[in-house]
Amino acid sequence: MFRNLRGKLFAIVTFIILISALYTGAVNAGEPASLLQRKNQLENVRDYAPALSADALNYAIDGGLLFAGQPTAWQQLPTPANVIVGAVAQDPENAQTLYIGAANEMAIYRSQDAGAHWLRIPLSNDYIGGITDIAINPAQRTLYVGSDTAGIFRLRDIGSSMILSGHTMFDEAVLEIVADQKGAGLAFARTEWHVFRGISNGMEWMPLDMLTSAPTALAIVDTAPATIYIGTTDRGLLKSTDGFTWQMVNAGFAITPGTRLQVDALAADPVQPAVLYVAMSYLSGHYEVHQAPVGVLMSTDTAIHWTSLPTTVPAPIVRLLPVSGQSGAAYALTTQSRTPLAIGSAPIVNTVDVSTVSASTNVSDTQWRTSLIAWVVAALASATLVWMLLSELLMRSRALVSILPLKAVHEV
C-alpha cells in the first residue's frame, strides 16, 4: 500500500513539473523575440562615448536606444525594458563596464559584461526628470551624474555596488560633465549659463565667476598636465591646467572685425590627447543675432596651432564625435539634424541600412536558453511520467493474471 501511495505522489509531482516546464517553454516561445537593430548610419544621436583605443567599440545613444560599433557599422545592445536611454559612459580602466542614464527616470544602469546585463541604481524618488550626462573619475572610483531637474549626483564604486555619496542641486539643467582620468582632480559641469567646478572630488560644486561669457562646450584632455577647455559665446576658447587660472587660445582663429567668435562644440581624441577639435561660428548683430558657421578646426599640439578640416557645414554644429586614433576624422551633429555628418577624413555613409536580428542570435541569449531548459525539463518529466504509467499498467496486469486462476477455482 505504501509503495502504491509513494508511486502516486511521485506521479503527481512529476505531472506538476511537466505542466510548469511546458508552460514556461510555451510562454518564452510564444513571446516575440527582442529585435535588435543593425545599421550603417546612426540617425538621431543624443550622446556618444568614443572608443578608448583605435580598434575598440564606440557607444552611442540613437533614438533612446544604445548602440555599439564603428562609424559605418552599428549594433543595438539590449537595455532594460521601458528605459529611454539618454546618456552613456565607458569605464576607461575596464572596457567591459558601461553606464547608461535613463532619460525618463532618476536612475542609472551599470553593465559589467559590455551591455549583456544591467544593474539598476536608483538616484532619487523626489524628482521627475532624467539623466543628461555621466562622467567617470577612475582615480577615485567616482561617478558624476548630471540631470535635467535635480543637479548632480555623486556615486562611489566599491566594487560590488554603487553608493550614493553626494548630491548638489542646481537651478538649471546640467548639460555636460567632464572629469580627468589621471587623478588631477579636475571635474567640471556646464549648464546653459554657468560652469561649475567640482571641489573635493565632486563633494561640492562651485561656479566659475571669471568667464564673463556664457559657456557652450567643455573638454578635458589627459596630457601632462591634464587640461580643461571651455568654449564660450563670444570669448572663443579658454584653457586651464588647474581650474583657477585661464588663458585664451584663439591664435589661429580667423576673427572678422565687427563679429563675435563663438565656440559651438569641442571634442578631444581619447587615444591622442593632444588632438582637439573645435567647431566655430560668427555671431553678428545687436538686437537680432545672426549665427554663421565657420567650420571645424583641429589642433594636434594642445591648442597651439589650428588647421581647418575640409567640409561643408549646412548649419551650426552642436556636437562633435571624434574617430578615435584618426587625426582629422570626426562627425558632427547640427542644429538641423542629429544624423552624424562626416568631417575631414571620416568615412561617408550614404545609406541608412536598417535590419533587425533576434536577440537569441545576438548579444542576449537569455530567452532562448530559458526556453531550451524548459523544454528539456518537460521532455524528461514526460519520459518519467510515461514510465510511471507503463509501470502502473504492468503491475495491474500482473495482479489481474494472479487473480484469474483463483476466480476460476471458485467458479468450479
PDB file of N, CA, C and O in Angstrom, residues 300-327:
ATOM      1  N   THR A 300      46.715  69.586 -33.256  1.00  0.00           N
ATOM      2  CA  THR A 300      47.430  68.369 -32.857  1.00  0.00           C
ATOM      3  C   THR A 300      48.510  68.660 -31.829  1.00  0.00           C
ATOM      4  O   THR A 300      49.314  67.780 -31.514  1.00  0.00           O
ATOM      5  N   ASP A 301      48.513  69.894 -31.302  1.00  0.00           N
ATOM      6  CA  ASP A 301      49.537  70.278 -30.321  1.00  0.00           C
ATOM      7  C   ASP A 301      48.929  71.049 -29.154  1.00  0.00           C
ATOM      8  O   ASP A 301      49.422  72.084 -28.747  1.00  0.00           O
ATOM      9  N   THR A 302      47.809  70.520 -28.646  1.00  0.00           N
ATOM     10  CA  THR A 302      47.119  71.084 -27.463  1.00  0.00           C
ATOM     11  C   THR A 302      46.773  72.554 -27.638  1.00  0.00           C
ATOM     12  O   THR A 302      47.092  73.395 -26.801  1.00  0.00           O
ATOM     13  N   ALA A 303      46.103  72.871 -28.746  1.00  0.00           N
ATOM     14  CA  ALA A 303      45.505  74.182 -28.995  1.00  0.00           C
ATOM     15  C   ALA A 303      46.516  75.294 -29.259  1.00  0.00           C
ATOM     16  O   ALA A 303      46.207  76.462 -29.076  1.00  0.00           O
ATOM     17  N   ILE A 304      47.708  74.952 -29.713  1.00  0.00           N
ATOM     18  CA  ILE A 304      48.683  75.990 -30.071  1.00  0.00           C
ATOM     19  C   ILE A 304      48.496  76.405 -31.529  1.00  0.00           C
ATOM     20  O   ILE A 304      48.451  77.598 -31.855  1.00  0.00           O
ATOM     21  N   HIS A 305      48.379  75.452 -32.425  1.00  0.00           N
ATOM     22  CA  HIS A 305      48.145  75.722 -33.834  1.00  0.00           C
ATOM     23  C   HIS A 305      46.874  75.007 -34.282  1.00  0.00           C
ATOM     24  O   HIS A 305      46.541  73.925 -33.769  1.00  0.00           O
ATOM     25  N   TRP A 306      46.193  75.618 -35.266  1.00  0.00           N
ATOM     26  CA  TRP A 306      44.933  75.084 -35.738  1.00  0.00           C
ATOM     27  C   TRP A 306      44.923  74.997 -37.254  1.00  0.00           C
ATOM     28  O   TRP A 306      45.468  75.857 -37.944  1.00  0.00           O
ATOM     29  N   THR A 307      44.284  73.961 -37.780  1.00  0.00           N
ATOM     30  CA  THR A 307      44.080  73.814 -39.222  1.00  0.00           C
ATOM     31  C   THR A 307      42.608  73.499 -39.473  1.00  0.00           C
ATOM     32  O   THR A 307      41.962  72.806 -38.679  1.00  0.00           O
ATOM     33  N   SER A 308      42.086  73.998 -40.588  1.00  0.00           N
ATOM     34  CA  SER A 308      40.685  73.753 -40.938  1.00  0.00           C
ATOM     35  C   SER A 308      40.539  72.382 -41.582  1.00  0.00           C
ATOM     36  O   SER A 308      41.380  71.961 -42.376  1.00  0.00           O
ATOM     37  N   LEU A 309      39.453  71.696 -41.233  1.00  0.00           N
ATOM     38  CA  LEU A 309      39.151  70.402 -41.844  1.00  0.00           C
ATOM     39  C   LEU A 309      38.209  70.622 -43.022  1.00  0.00           C
ATOM     40  O   LEU A 309      37.244  71.389 -42.924  1.00  0.00           O
ATOM     41  N   PRO A 310      38.483  69.969 -44.160  1.00  0.00           N
ATOM     42  CA  PRO A 310      37.627  70.170 -45.340  1.00  0.00           C
ATOM     43  C   PRO A 310      36.227  69.608 -45.116  1.00  0.00           C
ATOM     44  O   PRO A 310      36.058  68.424 -44.847  1.00  0.00           O
ATOM     45  N   THR A 311      35.247  70.480 -45.205  1.00  0.00           N
ATOM     46  CA  THR A 311      33.856  70.048 -45.056  1.00  0.00           C
ATOM     47  C   THR A 311      32.951  71.202 -45.415  1.00  0.00           C
ATOM     48  O   THR A 311      33.362  72.371 -45.434  1.00  0.00           O
ATOM     49  N   THR A 312      31.714  70.879 -45.693  1.00  0.00           N
ATOM     50  CA  THR A 312      30.671  71.890 -45.899  1.00  0.00           C
ATOM     51  C   THR A 312      29.635  71.706 -44.805  1.00  0.00           C
ATOM     52  O   THR A 312      28.976  70.676 -44.727  1.00  0.00           O
ATOM     53  N   VAL A 313      29.533  72.709 -43.951  1.00  0.00           N
ATOM     54  CA  VAL A 313      28.628  72.622 -42.812  1.00  0.00           C
ATOM     55  C   VAL A 313      27.352  73.387 -43.142  1.00  0.00           C
ATOM     56  O   VAL A 313      27.385  74.610 -43.304  1.00  0.00           O
ATOM     57  N   PRO A 314      26.201  72.693 -43.261  1.00  0.00           N
ATOM     58  CA  PRO A 314      24.964  73.374 -43.658  1.00  0.00           C
ATOM     59  C   PRO A 314      24.326  74.189 -42.546  1.00  0.00           C
ATOM     60  O   PRO A 314      23.475  75.038 -42.816  1.00  0.00           O
ATOM     61  N   ALA A 315      24.700  73.924 -41.293  1.00  0.00           N
ATOM     62  CA  ALA A 315      24.086  74.607 -40.152  1.00  0.00           C
ATOM     63  C   ALA A 315      25.068  74.585 -38.987  1.00  0.00           C
ATOM     64  O   ALA A 315      26.039  73.813 -39.001  1.00  0.00           O
ATOM     65  N   PRO A 316      24.868  75.415 -37.983  1.00  0.00           N
ATOM     66  CA  PRO A 316      25.761  75.403 -36.821  1.00  0.00           C
ATOM     67  C   PRO A 316      25.840  74.025 -36.174  1.00  0.00           C
ATOM     68  O   PRO A 316      24.846  73.303 -36.079  1.00  0.00           O
ATOM     69  N   ILE A 317      27.037  73.670 -35.739  1.00  0.00           N
ATOM     70  CA  ILE A 317      27.288  72.358 -35.132  1.00  0.00           C
ATOM     71  C   ILE A 317      27.003  72.412 -33.638  1.00  0.00           C
ATOM     72  O   ILE A 317      27.340  73.387 -32.969  1.00  0.00           O
ATOM     73  N   VAL A 318      26.386  71.354 -33.126  1.00  0.00           N
ATOM     74  CA  VAL A 318      26.084  71.288 -31.693  1.00  0.00           C
ATOM     75  C   VAL A 318      26.878  70.201 -30.980  1.00  0.00           C
ATOM     76  O   VAL A 318      26.962  70.202 -29.751  1.00  0.00           O
ATOM     77  N   ARG A 319      27.477  69.262 -31.738  1.00  0.00           N
ATOM     78  CA  ARG A 319      28.235  68.185 -31.105  1.00  0.00           C
ATOM     79  C   ARG A 319      29.235  67.631 -32.106  1.00  0.00           C
ATOM     80  O   ARG A 319      28.920  67.471 -33.293  1.00  0.00           O
ATOM     81  N   LEU A 320      30.451  67.353 -31.631  1.00  0.00           N
ATOM     82  CA  LEU A 320      31.483  66.722 -32.439  1.00  0.00           C
ATOM     83  C   LEU A 320      31.767  65.327 -31.895  1.00  0.00           C
ATOM     84  O   LEU A 320      31.901  65.146 -30.688  1.00  0.00           O
ATOM     85  N   LEU A 321      31.863  64.358 -32.799  1.00  0.00           N
ATOM     86  CA  LEU A 321      32.109  62.966 -32.436  1.00  0.00           C
ATOM     87  C   LEU A 321      33.423  62.532 -33.077  1.00  0.00           C
ATOM     88  O   LEU A 321      33.462  62.230 -34.275  1.00  0.00           O
ATOM     89  N   PRO A 322      34.515  62.502 -32.341  1.00  0.00           N
ATOM     90  CA  PRO A 322      35.803  62.148 -32.949  1.00  0.00           C
ATOM     91  C   PRO A 322      35.906  60.663 -33.263  1.00  0.00           C
ATOM     92  O   PRO A 322      35.316  59.821 -32.589  1.00  0.00           O
ATOM     93  N   VAL A 323      36.666  60.346 -34.310  1.00  0.00           N
ATOM     94  CA  VAL A 323      37.008  58.969 -34.620  1.00  0.00           C
ATOM     95  C   VAL A 323      38.332  58.683 -33.910  1.00  0.00           C
ATOM     96  O   VAL A 323      39.371  59.232 -34.268  1.00  0.00           O
ATOM     97  N   SER A 324      38.300  57.848 -32.903  1.00  0.00           N
ATOM     98  CA  SER A 324      39.450  57.639 -32.025  1.00  0.00           C
ATOM     99  C   SER A 324      40.671  57.160 -32.798  1.00  0.00           C
ATOM    100  O   SER A 324      40.592  56.218 -33.590  1.00  0.00           O
ATOM    101  N   GLY A 325      41.793  57.831 -32.551  1.00  0.00           N
ATOM    102  CA  GLY A 325      43.057  57.416 -33.137  1.00  0.00           C
ATOM    103  C   GLY A 325      43.274  57.843 -34.569  1.00  0.00           C
ATOM    104  O   GLY A 325      44.317  57.527 -35.148  1.00  0.00           O
ATOM    105  N   GLN A 326      42.319  58.568 -35.174  1.00  0.00           N
ATOM    106  CA  GLN A 326      42.450  59.006 -36.560  1.00  0.00           C
ATOM    107  C   GLN A 326      42.405  60.526 -36.618  1.00  0.00           C
ATOM    108  O   GLN A 326      41.327  61.133 -36.607  1.00  0.00           O
ATOM    109  N   SER A 327      43.555  61.161 -36.669  1.00  0.00           N
ATOM    110  CA  SER A 327      43.608  62.618 -36.720  1.00  0.00           C
ATOM    111  C   SER A 327      42.902  63.133 -37.971  1.00  0.00           C
ATOM    112  O   SER A 327      43.113  62.615 -39.072  1.00  0.00           O
TER     113      SER A 327
END
